Amino acid sequence: MNDHLIYLDYAATTPAAPEVIAAMQSCLGADGMFANPSSVHLAGRRSAAVVDRAREQLATLLQTRPDQLIFTSGATESDNLAIRGAAMARAGQGRHLVTMKTEHKAVTDSFRHLEKEGFEVTWLLPGSDGLLTMESLKSALRNDTQLVSIMHVNNETGVIQNIHSIGSLCRERGILFHTDAAQSVGKLGFDLDDLPVDLLSLTAHKFYGPQGVGALYIADRPGTAIFPILFGGGQERRIRPGTLPVHLICGIGAAAELAIAERSKNLERVTALRARLMSALEDVDGIMINGDPDVAYPGILNLSVDDVDGESLMLALEPLCVASGSACNSANVEPSHVLKALGRSDSESEAAVRFSFGRTTAKDEVDQAAALYRGAIDKLRGLAPAA
Ligand SMILES: *Cc1c(COP(=O)(O)O)cnc(C)c1O
C-alpha cells in the first residue's frame, strides 16, 4: 500500500494474499476457468471442479464436511440468511429469538427487521468484560425459543464467547444455534464436527481472501433446514441461488489453505505484537482496555481514554489507519453500540481506538503506532509542546 501509511485495521479487512490473487487470476479471462459451473459441458465441469476443490479446502480449515457449506457474498449475507431463514422455517413452532446487543450490525439489524414482523427478540447484555454469562442465557430461553445467535469473536474488542457451552445448552433445549464467526475463521482453530453449532457465518476478506465471498455452514442434522432469502436457479441446494463467482470461490479456497498453513504461527505473532503495544501504552494516564484481554483473540486491542474527543483523536493519529469507537450512520456519528453495552460512557466509546494486527504486521509498525497514539493523546490534552 502507500508506504507512508501504517495499516493496523485488519479486523476491518485484509489485503488478498499473493497466493489468493494467483488462484483468482487462474479463473479470469478467456483462458481461465470462467465457465458457469452449472453448465454440463466440459468447460462448465472444469469450473465446477474448481468450486468443489475450494469447498473442500474451506471444509478442511473448519474440520467439517464440504456438503455442509453454502457459498454466499460474505458474512452479512450469511448472517441474514441464517437468522431470517431459521426464523421463517420455524415460525410455526414459535416466534421467540435470542441474541446480544454486542453483535455485528448484520446480526442486530436482521433481528430488528424480524421484530417488525412480529417476532419477539431478547437482547442480552454482556458483563463489563464483554462476556455473556451462561446464567443470563439460561434465563432468556423459553419453550417457544427457536434460535439463539451469539458471535464467536467480537469485531470491536476481540472478546471470545464460549460457543461450545452456548451451543450445548441450545442443543439440550432443541433450539437452533447460529454464530457469526467472521472474526475467528482462519485465526482460531476450529473443529466444527465437534462443536454444537448449527449455523456459522464467515467471510473471506477477513482472512486474506477477496471481498464479496463468504459461506454459511449448515449442520446436517434434523431441524436445521432453513428458508432461502433469495429465489432463482437451483444453485447451492436452492438455499442460495445465483451463478457462482468461480474466481472468488477459488480465492476463498486458497485463503483457507493459507490459513491452515499459517494459523498457529500468526496467532503467536499477533500475541507478541499485542503484548508489545500494551506494554508501550500501559502508563498512558487513564488508559482502559475494552473487553477482557485474557479471553480475547490477540489480533485485536481496543483502548479508550475518557478525556479526549474521538474525532480529533482519529485525525491526530494520521498516518495510522485504525478503527474508531464510533460508527458513521449517514450524517451523524454514533458511539459504538458494543462499547456502550460494556458500560463505557459516550465519550469513552467515541474515544476508543481499535488496533488490529495482520500476517505482515512488523514490530516496527507497532512501535510507530504506540508513539503516534501517545503523541496524539498528549497533544489533545495540551501536554505536548506546540509544534
Ligand atoms: C466483517 C464482519 C461482518 C460482515 O462481513 P462482510 O463480508 O463485509 O459482509 C459480519 N460480522 C462480523 C463479526 C464481521 O467482522
mmCIF file of N, CA and C in Angstrom, residues 270-353:
data_model
loop_
_atom_site.group_PDB
_atom_site.id
_atom_site.type_symbol
_atom_site.label_atom_id
_atom_site.label_comp_id
_atom_site.label_asym_id
_atom_site.label_seq_id
_atom_site.Cartn_x
_atom_site.Cartn_y
_atom_site.Cartn_z
ATOM 1 N N VAL A 270 0.708 -12.390 16.477
ATOM 2 C CA VAL A 270 -0.154 -11.288 16.937
ATOM 3 C C VAL A 270 -0.209 -11.226 18.460
ATOM 4 N N THR A 271 -0.014 -12.356 19.118
ATOM 5 C CA THR A 271 0.031 -12.356 20.586
ATOM 6 C C THR A 271 1.215 -11.510 21.061
ATOM 7 N N ALA A 272 2.355 -11.691 20.423
ATOM 8 C CA ALA A 272 3.549 -10.922 20.788
ATOM 9 C C ALA A 272 3.374 -9.444 20.438
ATOM 10 N N LEU A 273 2.744 -9.165 19.314
ATOM 11 C CA LEU A 273 2.552 -7.771 18.902
ATOM 12 C C LEU A 273 1.618 -7.039 19.859
ATOM 13 N N ARG A 274 0.548 -7.728 20.272
ATOM 14 C CA ARG A 274 -0.389 -7.087 21.196
ATOM 15 C C ARG A 274 0.300 -6.806 22.538
ATOM 16 N N ALA A 275 1.094 -7.766 23.013
ATOM 17 C CA ALA A 275 1.802 -7.574 24.282
ATOM 18 C C ALA A 275 2.750 -6.377 24.179
ATOM 19 N N ARG A 276 3.384 -6.244 23.017
ATOM 20 C CA ARG A 276 4.316 -5.134 22.791
ATOM 21 C C ARG A 276 3.576 -3.792 22.839
ATOM 22 N N LEU A 277 2.421 -3.728 22.177
ATOM 23 C CA LEU A 277 1.640 -2.484 22.155
ATOM 24 C C LEU A 277 1.094 -2.166 23.553
ATOM 25 N N MET A 278 0.610 -3.207 24.239
ATOM 26 C CA MET A 278 0.066 -2.999 25.578
ATOM 27 C C MET A 278 1.144 -2.457 26.513
ATOM 28 N N SER A 279 2.339 -3.013 26.450
ATOM 29 C CA SER A 279 3.353 -2.548 27.402
ATOM 30 C C SER A 279 3.858 -1.160 27.014
ATOM 31 N N ALA A 280 3.795 -0.820 25.723
ATOM 32 C CA ALA A 280 4.226 0.522 25.312
ATOM 33 C C ALA A 280 3.228 1.598 25.758
ATOM 34 N N LEU A 281 1.981 1.197 25.998
ATOM 35 C CA LEU A 281 0.948 2.202 26.298
ATOM 36 C C LEU A 281 0.377 2.105 27.702
ATOM 37 N N GLU A 282 0.844 1.126 28.498
ATOM 38 C CA GLU A 282 0.166 0.874 29.778
ATOM 39 C C GLU A 282 0.256 2.052 30.748
ATOM 40 N N ASP A 283 1.276 2.898 30.601
ATOM 41 C CA ASP A 283 1.399 4.019 31.546
ATOM 42 C C ASP A 283 0.758 5.307 31.031
ATOM 43 N N VAL A 284 0.029 5.244 29.908
ATOM 44 C CA VAL A 284 -0.726 6.425 29.459
ATOM 45 C C VAL A 284 -1.833 6.669 30.499
ATOM 46 N N ASP A 285 -1.932 7.908 30.938
ATOM 47 C CA ASP A 285 -2.877 8.257 32.004
ATOM 48 C C ASP A 285 -4.314 7.885 31.640
ATOM 49 N N GLY A 286 -4.969 7.120 32.499
ATOM 50 C CA GLY A 286 -6.391 6.834 32.322
ATOM 51 C C GLY A 286 -6.711 5.843 31.215
ATOM 52 N N ILE A 287 -5.708 5.107 30.712
ATOM 53 C CA ILE A 287 -5.970 4.188 29.601
ATOM 54 C C ILE A 287 -6.769 2.970 30.077
ATOM 55 N N MET A 288 -7.729 2.552 29.271
ATOM 56 C CA MET A 288 -8.572 1.393 29.610
ATOM 57 C C MET A 288 -8.575 0.435 28.423
ATOM 58 N N ILE A 289 -8.532 -0.848 28.712
ATOM 59 C CA ILE A 289 -8.677 -1.853 27.662
ATOM 60 C C ILE A 289 -10.150 -2.236 27.593
ATOM 61 N N ASN A 290 -10.733 -2.221 26.405
ATOM 62 C CA ASN A 290 -12.129 -2.614 26.250
ATOM 63 C C ASN A 290 -12.239 -4.103 25.979
ATOM 64 N N GLY A 291 -12.963 -4.808 26.860
ATOM 65 C CA GLY A 291 -13.075 -6.262 26.742
ATOM 66 C C GLY A 291 -11.929 -6.909 27.501
ATOM 67 N N ASP A 292 -12.174 -8.101 28.017
ATOM 68 C CA ASP A 292 -11.159 -8.806 28.800
ATOM 69 C C ASP A 292 -10.079 -9.371 27.877
ATOM 70 N N PRO A 293 -8.849 -8.816 27.954
ATOM 71 C CA PRO A 293 -7.814 -9.278 27.020
ATOM 72 C C PRO A 293 -7.397 -10.737 27.241
ATOM 73 N N ASP A 294 -7.722 -11.273 28.420
ATOM 74 C CA ASP A 294 -7.357 -12.673 28.679
ATOM 75 C C ASP A 294 -8.311 -13.658 28.010
ATOM 76 N N VAL A 295 -9.478 -13.148 27.575
ATOM 77 C CA VAL A 295 -10.447 -14.021 26.889
ATOM 78 C C VAL A 295 -10.736 -13.407 25.521
ATOM 79 N N ALA A 296 -9.671 -13.025 24.821
ATOM 80 C CA ALA A 296 -9.858 -12.343 23.540
ATOM 81 C C ALA A 296 -8.881 -12.874 22.501
ATOM 82 N N TYR A 297 -9.268 -12.750 21.238
ATOM 83 C CA TYR A 297 -8.347 -13.018 20.134
ATOM 84 C C TYR A 297 -7.286 -11.917 20.175
ATOM 85 N N PRO A 298 -6.001 -12.276 20.251
ATOM 86 C CA PRO A 298 -4.961 -11.268 20.483
ATOM 87 C C PRO A 298 -4.633 -10.389 19.275
ATOM 88 N N GLY A 299 -5.257 -10.618 18.157
ATOM 89 C CA GLY A 299 -5.018 -9.770 16.986
ATOM 90 C C GLY A 299 -5.761 -8.445 17.055
ATOM 91 N N ILE A 300 -6.566 -8.269 18.108
ATOM 92 C CA ILE A 300 -7.335 -7.028 18.282
ATOM 93 C C ILE A 300 -7.025 -6.457 19.657
ATOM 94 N N LEU A 301 -6.752 -5.132 19.711
ATOM 95 C CA LEU A 301 -6.624 -4.447 21.007
ATOM 96 C C LEU A 301 -7.416 -3.146 20.911
ATOM 97 N N ASN A 302 -8.421 -3.010 21.803
ATOM 98 C CA ASN A 302 -9.294 -1.840 21.783
ATOM 99 C C ASN A 302 -9.074 -1.024 23.058
ATOM 100 N N LEU A 303 -8.632 0.233 22.879
ATOM 101 C CA LEU A 303 -8.266 1.082 24.020
ATOM 102 C C LEU A 303 -9.130 2.330 24.071
ATOM 103 N N SER A 304 -9.441 2.769 25.292
ATOM 104 C CA SER A 304 -10.184 4.020 25.479
ATOM 105 C C SER A 304 -9.463 4.924 26.461
ATOM 106 N N VAL A 305 -9.658 6.224 26.295
ATOM 107 C CA VAL A 305 -9.349 7.198 27.343
ATOM 108 C C VAL A 305 -10.636 8.004 27.511
ATOM 109 N N ASP A 306 -10.746 8.759 28.613
ATOM 110 C CA ASP A 306 -12.046 9.380 28.865
ATOM 111 C C ASP A 306 -12.073 10.884 28.637
ATOM 112 N N ASP A 307 -10.935 11.482 28.291
ATOM 113 C CA ASP A 307 -10.931 12.947 28.282
ATOM 114 C C ASP A 307 -10.461 13.569 26.971
ATOM 115 N N VAL A 308 -10.516 12.794 25.881
ATOM 116 C CA VAL A 308 -10.191 13.420 24.593
ATOM 117 C C VAL A 308 -11.341 13.174 23.620
ATOM 118 N N ASP A 309 -11.465 14.062 22.647
ATOM 119 C CA ASP A 309 -12.535 13.949 21.668
ATOM 120 C C ASP A 309 -12.164 12.893 20.615
ATOM 121 N N GLY A 310 -13.098 11.965 20.370
ATOM 122 C CA GLY A 310 -12.835 10.837 19.484
ATOM 123 C C GLY A 310 -12.453 11.238 18.076
ATOM 124 N N GLU A 311 -13.184 12.193 17.512
ATOM 125 C CA GLU A 311 -12.926 12.600 16.135
ATOM 126 C C GLU A 311 -11.554 13.270 16.017
ATOM 127 N N SER A 312 -11.244 14.149 16.994
ATOM 128 C CA SER A 312 -9.934 14.816 16.983
ATOM 129 C C SER A 312 -8.819 13.793 17.118
ATOM 130 N N LEU A 313 -9.066 12.759 17.923
ATOM 131 C CA LEU A 313 -8.055 11.717 18.126
ATOM 132 C C LEU A 313 -7.752 11.008 16.808
ATOM 133 N N MET A 314 -8.808 10.622 16.082
ATOM 134 C CA MET A 314 -8.590 9.928 14.807
ATOM 135 C C MET A 314 -7.745 10.777 13.856
ATOM 136 N N LEU A 315 -8.045 12.082 13.808
ATOM 137 C CA LEU A 315 -7.292 12.973 12.918
ATOM 138 C C LEU A 315 -5.841 13.099 13.368
ATOM 139 N N ALA A 316 -5.659 13.185 14.692
ATOM 140 C CA ALA A 316 -4.308 13.366 15.228
ATOM 141 C C ALA A 316 -3.450 12.112 15.041
ATOM 142 N N LEU A 317 -4.098 10.967 14.816
ATOM 143 C CA LEU A 317 -3.351 9.707 14.677
ATOM 144 C C LEU A 317 -2.759 9.501 13.284
ATOM 145 N N GLU A 318 -3.219 10.246 12.310
ATOM 146 C CA GLU A 318 -2.718 10.059 10.952
ATOM 147 C C GLU A 318 -1.191 10.125 10.923
ATOM 148 N N PRO A 319 -0.530 9.297 10.122
ATOM 149 C CA PRO A 319 -0.985 8.349 9.096
ATOM 150 C C PRO A 319 -1.292 6.926 9.598
ATOM 151 N N LEU A 320 -1.692 6.822 10.856
ATOM 152 C CA LEU A 320 -2.023 5.493 11.385
ATOM 153 C C LEU A 320 -3.459 5.144 11.005
ATOM 154 N N CYS A 321 -3.668 3.978 10.384
ATOM 155 C CA CYS A 321 -5.013 3.540 9.992
ATOM 156 C C CYS A 321 -5.525 2.530 11.012
ATOM 157 N N VAL A 322 -6.395 3.007 11.893
ATOM 158 C CA VAL A 322 -7.006 2.159 12.929
ATOM 159 C C VAL A 322 -8.496 2.480 12.929
ATOM 160 N N ALA A 323 -9.284 1.667 13.633
ATOM 161 C CA ALA A 323 -10.727 1.913 13.657
ATOM 162 C C ALA A 323 -11.083 2.754 14.877
ATOM 163 N N SER A 324 -12.079 3.596 14.719
ATOM 164 C CA SER A 324 -12.505 4.443 15.832
ATOM 165 C C SER A 324 -13.681 3.789 16.549
ATOM 166 N N GLY A 325 -14.006 4.314 17.702
ATOM 167 C CA GLY A 325 -15.091 3.766 18.508
ATOM 168 C C GLY A 325 -16.435 4.352 18.163
ATOM 169 N N SER A 326 -16.549 4.915 17.001
ATOM 170 C CA SER A 326 -17.861 5.412 16.611
ATOM 171 C C SER A 326 -18.169 4.939 15.203
ATOM 172 N N ALA A 327 -19.443 4.805 14.939
ATOM 173 C CA ALA A 327 -19.874 4.372 13.622
ATOM 174 C C ALA A 327 -20.558 5.548 12.954
ATOM 175 N N CYS A 328 -20.220 5.768 11.685
ATOM 176 C CA CYS A 328 -20.873 6.854 10.965
ATOM 177 C C CYS A 328 -22.112 6.319 10.285
ATOM 178 N N ASN A 329 -23.265 6.672 10.820
ATOM 179 C CA ASN A 329 -24.518 6.309 10.176
ATOM 180 C C ASN A 329 -25.041 7.552 9.473
ATOM 181 N N SER A 330 -24.978 7.557 8.175
ATOM 182 C CA SER A 330 -25.312 8.716 7.332
ATOM 183 C C SER A 330 -24.597 9.959 7.866
ATOM 184 N N ALA A 331 -25.345 10.939 8.371
ATOM 185 C CA ALA A 331 -24.714 12.209 8.728
ATOM 186 C C ALA A 331 -24.142 12.206 10.144
ATOM 187 N N ASN A 332 -24.812 11.526 11.062
ATOM 188 C CA ASN A 332 -24.385 11.655 12.456
ATOM 189 C C ASN A 332 -23.426 10.563 12.903
ATOM 190 N N VAL A 333 -22.582 10.909 13.839
ATOM 191 C CA VAL A 333 -21.606 9.983 14.408
ATOM 192 C C VAL A 333 -22.205 9.427 15.692
ATOM 193 N N GLU A 334 -22.211 8.097 15.801
ATOM 194 C CA GLU A 334 -22.776 7.472 16.999
ATOM 195 C C GLU A 334 -21.703 6.689 17.722
ATOM 196 N N PRO A 335 -21.659 6.796 19.059
ATOM 197 C CA PRO A 335 -20.684 5.997 19.797
ATOM 198 C C PRO A 335 -20.992 4.509 19.613
ATOM 199 N N SER A 336 -19.949 3.681 19.606
ATOM 200 C CA SER A 336 -20.084 2.249 19.368
ATOM 201 C C SER A 336 -21.131 1.596 20.286
ATOM 202 N N HIS A 337 -22.092 0.891 19.700
ATOM 203 C CA HIS A 337 -23.114 0.180 20.490
ATOM 204 C C HIS A 337 -22.480 -0.953 21.298
ATOM 205 N N VAL A 338 -21.346 -1.459 20.805
ATOM 206 C CA VAL A 338 -20.677 -2.564 21.503
ATOM 207 C C VAL A 338 -20.037 -2.062 22.799
ATOM 208 N N LEU A 339 -19.289 -0.952 22.707
ATOM 209 C CA LEU A 339 -18.596 -0.444 23.889
ATOM 210 C C LEU A 339 -19.597 0.088 24.909
ATOM 211 N N LYS A 340 -20.696 0.688 24.430
ATOM 212 C CA LYS A 340 -21.720 1.167 25.355
ATOM 213 C C LYS A 340 -22.342 -0.004 26.111
ATOM 214 N N ALA A 341 -22.509 -1.137 25.415
ATOM 215 C CA ALA A 341 -23.074 -2.326 26.076
ATOM 216 C C ALA A 341 -22.119 -2.875 27.153
ATOM 217 N N LEU A 342 -20.827 -2.561 27.026
ATOM 218 C CA LEU A 342 -19.852 -2.971 28.057
ATOM 219 C C LEU A 342 -19.826 -1.977 29.224
ATOM 220 N N GLY A 343 -20.651 -0.943 29.131
ATOM 221 C CA GLY A 343 -20.751 0.013 30.228
ATOM 222 C C GLY A 343 -19.894 1.262 30.046
ATOM 223 N N ARG A 344 -19.274 1.427 28.862
ATOM 224 C CA ARG A 344 -18.478 2.627 28.623
ATOM 225 C C ARG A 344 -19.420 3.815 28.373
ATOM 226 N N SER A 345 -18.957 5.016 28.764
ATOM 227 C CA SER A 345 -19.741 6.225 28.522
ATOM 228 C C SER A 345 -19.672 6.571 27.030
ATOM 229 N N ASP A 346 -20.514 7.541 26.609
ATOM 230 C CA ASP A 346 -20.470 8.006 25.216
ATOM 231 C C ASP A 346 -19.071 8.487 24.844
ATOM 232 N N SER A 347 -18.468 9.310 25.717
ATOM 233 C CA SER A 347 -17.169 9.886 25.341
ATOM 234 C C SER A 347 -16.067 8.813 25.373
ATOM 235 N N GLU A 348 -16.138 7.887 26.327
ATOM 236 C CA GLU A 348 -15.163 6.786 26.346
ATOM 237 C C GLU A 348 -15.306 5.917 25.097
ATOM 238 N N SER A 349 -16.545 5.715 24.660
ATOM 239 C CA SER A 349 -16.770 4.893 23.461
ATOM 240 C C SER A 349 -16.289 5.601 22.209
ATOM 241 N N GLU A 350 -16.584 6.901 22.131
ATOM 242 C CA GLU A 350 -16.169 7.662 20.943
ATOM 243 C C GLU A 350 -14.659 7.796 20.852
ATOM 244 N N ALA A 351 -13.987 7.829 22.005
ATOM 245 C CA ALA A 351 -12.531 7.991 22.001
ATOM 246 C C ALA A 351 -11.816 6.640 21.950
ATOM 247 N N ALA A 352 -12.565 5.571 21.673
ATOM 248 C CA ALA A 352 -11.930 4.247 21.600
ATOM 249 C C ALA A 352 -11.177 4.101 20.277
ATOM 250 N N VAL A 353 -10.079 3.361 20.345
ATOM 251 C CA VAL A 353 -9.294 3.070 19.145
ATOM 252 C C VAL A 353 -9.075 1.562 19.089
#
